[in-house]
């Protein structure tokens, strides 16, 4: 008999407000037993309802730097003034156990993963248009104008990287249609002969 097959690493990016979290949650709902989400480390403060060890490992800047020095991260990057990193040994051990691992990370980190793990499956979620993204971000109504503008500027920069991903999914408002695209990518990439 064949030994345990190594899992597939999925790298998922897309600007804030594009619905990537919702799409990933749906994927997990359907294929959760074959999958695992990586829990990143970050220096940003927890938001209301976020749990240490579940949503992120919330650590100090000093701790983050010592982890960089120990080569503990598969990738790391700065985003909106905070540091984020993917714990390498955790991801590798999940892949070894045959789990398909999902990283939901920003573009700089995704480029590092694509370089280090060229077999990874990279997916970028796009809004139907920049105007629609702006409408969605404003629709949240939870942020100041300054923050919204900052997020939009970041999103514009991120969208420039979309072409470097293996797959692009447009989330144009029909969540089910976008999910079906993601689902077929997942099935295709995890049932390789
Ligand atoms: P937030 O602070 O809103 O949770 O995340 C901000 C951005 O950082 C999002 O695009 C999120 O996907 C990304 N991010 C979360 N964890 C990591 C990580 O470990 N590495 C990188 N490069 N980006 C991450």
mmCIF file of N, CA, C and O and ligand atoms in Angstrom, residues 14 20 40-41 44 47 50 56 75-77 79 84-86 104-106 109-110 151 158, ligand 1:
data_model
loop_
_atom_site.group_PDB
_atom_site.id
_atom_site.type_symbol
_atom_site.label_atom_id
_atom_site.label_comp_id
_atom_site.label_asym_id
_atom_site.label_seq_id
_atom_site.Cartn_x
_atom_site.Cartn_y
_atom_site.Cartn_z
ATOM 1 N N UNK A 14 -6.053 38.248 -1.276
ATOM 2 C CA UNK A 14 -7.079 39.101 -1.878
ATOM 3 C C UNK A 14 -7.269 40.278 -0.967
ATOM 4 O O UNK A 14 -7.034 40.168 0.239
ATOM 5 N N UNK A 20 -12.743 36.711 1.027
ATOM 6 C CA UNK A 20 -11.926 35.489 1.011
ATOM 7 C C UNK A 20 -12.143 34.642 2.266
ATOM 8 O O UNK A 20 -12.145 33.422 2.188
ATOM 9 N N UNK A 40 -1.441 32.057 12.228
ATOM 10 C CA UNK A 40 -0.272 32.929 12.107
ATOM 11 C C UNK A 40 0.064 33.606 13.423
ATOM 12 O O UNK A 40 -0.788 33.704 14.306
ATOM 13 N N UNK A 41 1.283 34.105 13.481
ATOM 14 C CA UNK A 41 1.670 34.963 14.603
ATOM 15 C C UNK A 41 1.556 36.406 14.131
ATOM 16 O O UNK A 41 1.824 36.701 12.967
ATOM 17 N N UNK A 44 -0.062 42.569 15.906
ATOM 18 C CA UNK A 44 -1.182 43.492 16.111
ATOM 19 C C UNK A 44 -2.020 43.069 17.315
ATOM 20 O O UNK A 44 -2.003 41.906 17.727
ATOM 21 N N UNK A 47 -8.521 41.904 17.973
ATOM 22 C CA UNK A 47 -9.793 42.620 17.827
ATOM 23 C C UNK A 47 -10.802 41.942 18.733
ATOM 24 O O UNK A 47 -10.580 40.809 19.180
ATOM 25 N N UNK A 50 -11.529 38.034 19.076
ATOM 26 C CA UNK A 50 -10.431 37.186 18.601
ATOM 27 C C UNK A 50 -9.764 36.454 19.771
ATOM 28 O O UNK A 50 -9.550 37.035 20.831
ATOM 29 N N UNK A 56 -5.158 34.050 15.839
ATOM 30 C CA UNK A 56 -3.728 34.354 15.697
ATOM 31 C C UNK A 56 -3.047 33.971 16.999
ATOM 32 O O UNK A 56 -3.703 33.829 18.024
ATOM 33 N N UNK A 75 7.247 32.302 6.080
ATOM 34 C CA UNK A 75 7.255 33.626 5.458
ATOM 35 C C UNK A 75 6.837 34.607 6.524
ATOM 36 O O UNK A 75 6.173 34.230 7.487
ATOM 37 N N UNK A 76 7.171 35.874 6.332
ATOM 38 C CA UNK A 76 6.634 36.915 7.199
ATOM 39 C C UNK A 76 6.619 38.228 6.438
ATOM 40 O O UNK A 76 7.338 38.394 5.449
ATOM 41 N N UNK A 77 5.772 39.135 6.887
ATOM 42 C CA UNK A 77 5.648 40.417 6.194
ATOM 43 C C UNK A 77 5.039 41.447 7.129
ATOM 44 O O UNK A 77 4.487 41.105 8.176
ATOM 45 N N UNK A 79 2.203 44.453 7.393
ATOM 46 C CA UNK A 79 0.963 44.886 6.757
ATOM 47 C C UNK A 79 0.316 45.901 7.680
ATOM 48 O O UNK A 79 0.109 45.606 8.869
ATOM 49 N N UNK A 84 3.266 39.989 10.533
ATOM 50 C CA UNK A 84 2.521 38.729 10.452
ATOM 51 C C UNK A 84 3.471 37.640 9.957
ATOM 52 O O UNK A 84 4.250 37.888 9.034
ATOM 53 N N UNK A 85 3.379 36.445 10.511
ATOM 54 C CA UNK A 85 4.242 35.366 10.030
ATOM 55 C C UNK A 85 3.576 34.003 10.161
ATOM 56 O O UNK A 85 2.766 33.770 11.064
ATOM 57 N N UNK A 86 3.940 33.115 9.233
ATOM 58 C CA UNK A 86 3.413 31.743 9.234
ATOM 59 C C UNK A 86 4.408 30.806 9.913
ATOM 60 O O UNK A 86 5.555 30.713 9.474
ATOM 61 N N UNK A 104 -3.999 32.032 4.675
ATOM 62 C CA UNK A 104 -4.685 33.235 4.193
ATOM 63 C C UNK A 104 -3.763 34.399 4.514
ATOM 64 O O UNK A 104 -3.744 34.881 5.637
ATOM 65 N N UNK A 105 -2.961 34.800 3.542
ATOM 66 C CA UNK A 105 -1.894 35.758 3.822
ATOM 67 C C UNK A 105 -1.854 36.864 2.767
ATOM 68 O O UNK A 105 -2.408 36.716 1.687
ATOM 69 N N UNK A 106 -1.174 37.969 3.128
ATOM 70 C CA UNK A 106 -1.103 39.074 2.171
ATOM 71 C C UNK A 106 -0.035 38.779 1.101
ATOM 72 O O UNK A 106 0.689 37.777 1.174
ATOM 73 N N UNK A 109 4.027 38.064 1.647
ATOM 74 C CA UNK A 109 4.278 36.740 2.210
ATOM 75 C C UNK A 109 3.970 35.649 1.188
ATOM 76 O O UNK A 109 4.693 34.646 1.099
ATOM 77 N N UNK A 110 2.913 35.847 0.417
ATOM 78 C CA UNK A 110 2.540 34.842 -0.590
ATOM 79 C C UNK A 110 3.661 34.664 -1.617
ATOM 80 O O UNK A 110 3.959 33.541 -2.034
ATOM 81 N N UNK A 151 -6.927 51.491 3.556
ATOM 82 C CA UNK A 151 -7.224 50.128 3.097
ATOM 83 C C UNK A 151 -7.366 50.085 1.576
ATOM 84 O O UNK A 151 -6.944 49.126 0.931
ATOM 85 N N UNK A 158 -2.204 45.632 -3.764
ATOM 86 C CA UNK A 158 -2.331 44.159 -3.744
ATOM 87 C C UNK A 158 -2.851 43.623 -5.071
ATOM 88 O O UNK A 158 -2.403 42.580 -5.544
HETATM 89 P P1 LIG B 1 -5.819 41.259 9.686
HETATM 90 O O1 LIG B 1 -5.010 42.147 10.559
HETATM 91 O O2 LIG B 1 -6.966 41.988 9.029
HETATM 92 O O3 LIG B 1 -6.247 39.992 10.390
HETATM 93 O O4 LIG B 1 -4.871 40.761 8.493
HETATM 94 C C1 LIG B 1 -4.263 41.689 7.658
HETATM 95 C C2 LIG B 1 -3.642 40.978 6.460
HETATM 96 O O5 LIG B 1 -2.583 40.123 6.906
HETATM 97 C C3 LIG B 1 -4.630 40.060 5.723
HETATM 98 O O6 LIG B 1 -4.418 40.235 4.325
HETATM 99 C C4 LIG B 1 -4.220 38.679 6.164
HETATM 100 O O7 LIG B 1 -4.540 37.706 5.183
HETATM 101 C C5 LIG B 1 -2.716 38.862 6.297
HETATM 102 N N1 LIG B 1 -2.062 37.834 7.116
HETATM 103 C C6 LIG B 1 -2.568 37.116 8.157
HETATM 104 N N2 LIG B 1 -1.656 36.250 8.621
HETATM 105 C C7 LIG B 1 -0.552 36.398 7.858
HETATM 106 C C8 LIG B 1 0.732 35.759 7.825
HETATM 107 O O8 LIG B 1 1.060 34.861 8.595
HETATM 108 N N3 LIG B 1 1.609 36.199 6.887
HETATM 109 C C9 LIG B 1 1.309 37.179 5.993
HETATM 110 N N4 LIG B 1 2.246 37.501 5.100
HETATM 111 N N5 LIG B 1 0.120 37.793 5.987
HETATM 112 C C10 LIG B 1 -0.802 37.411 6.897
#
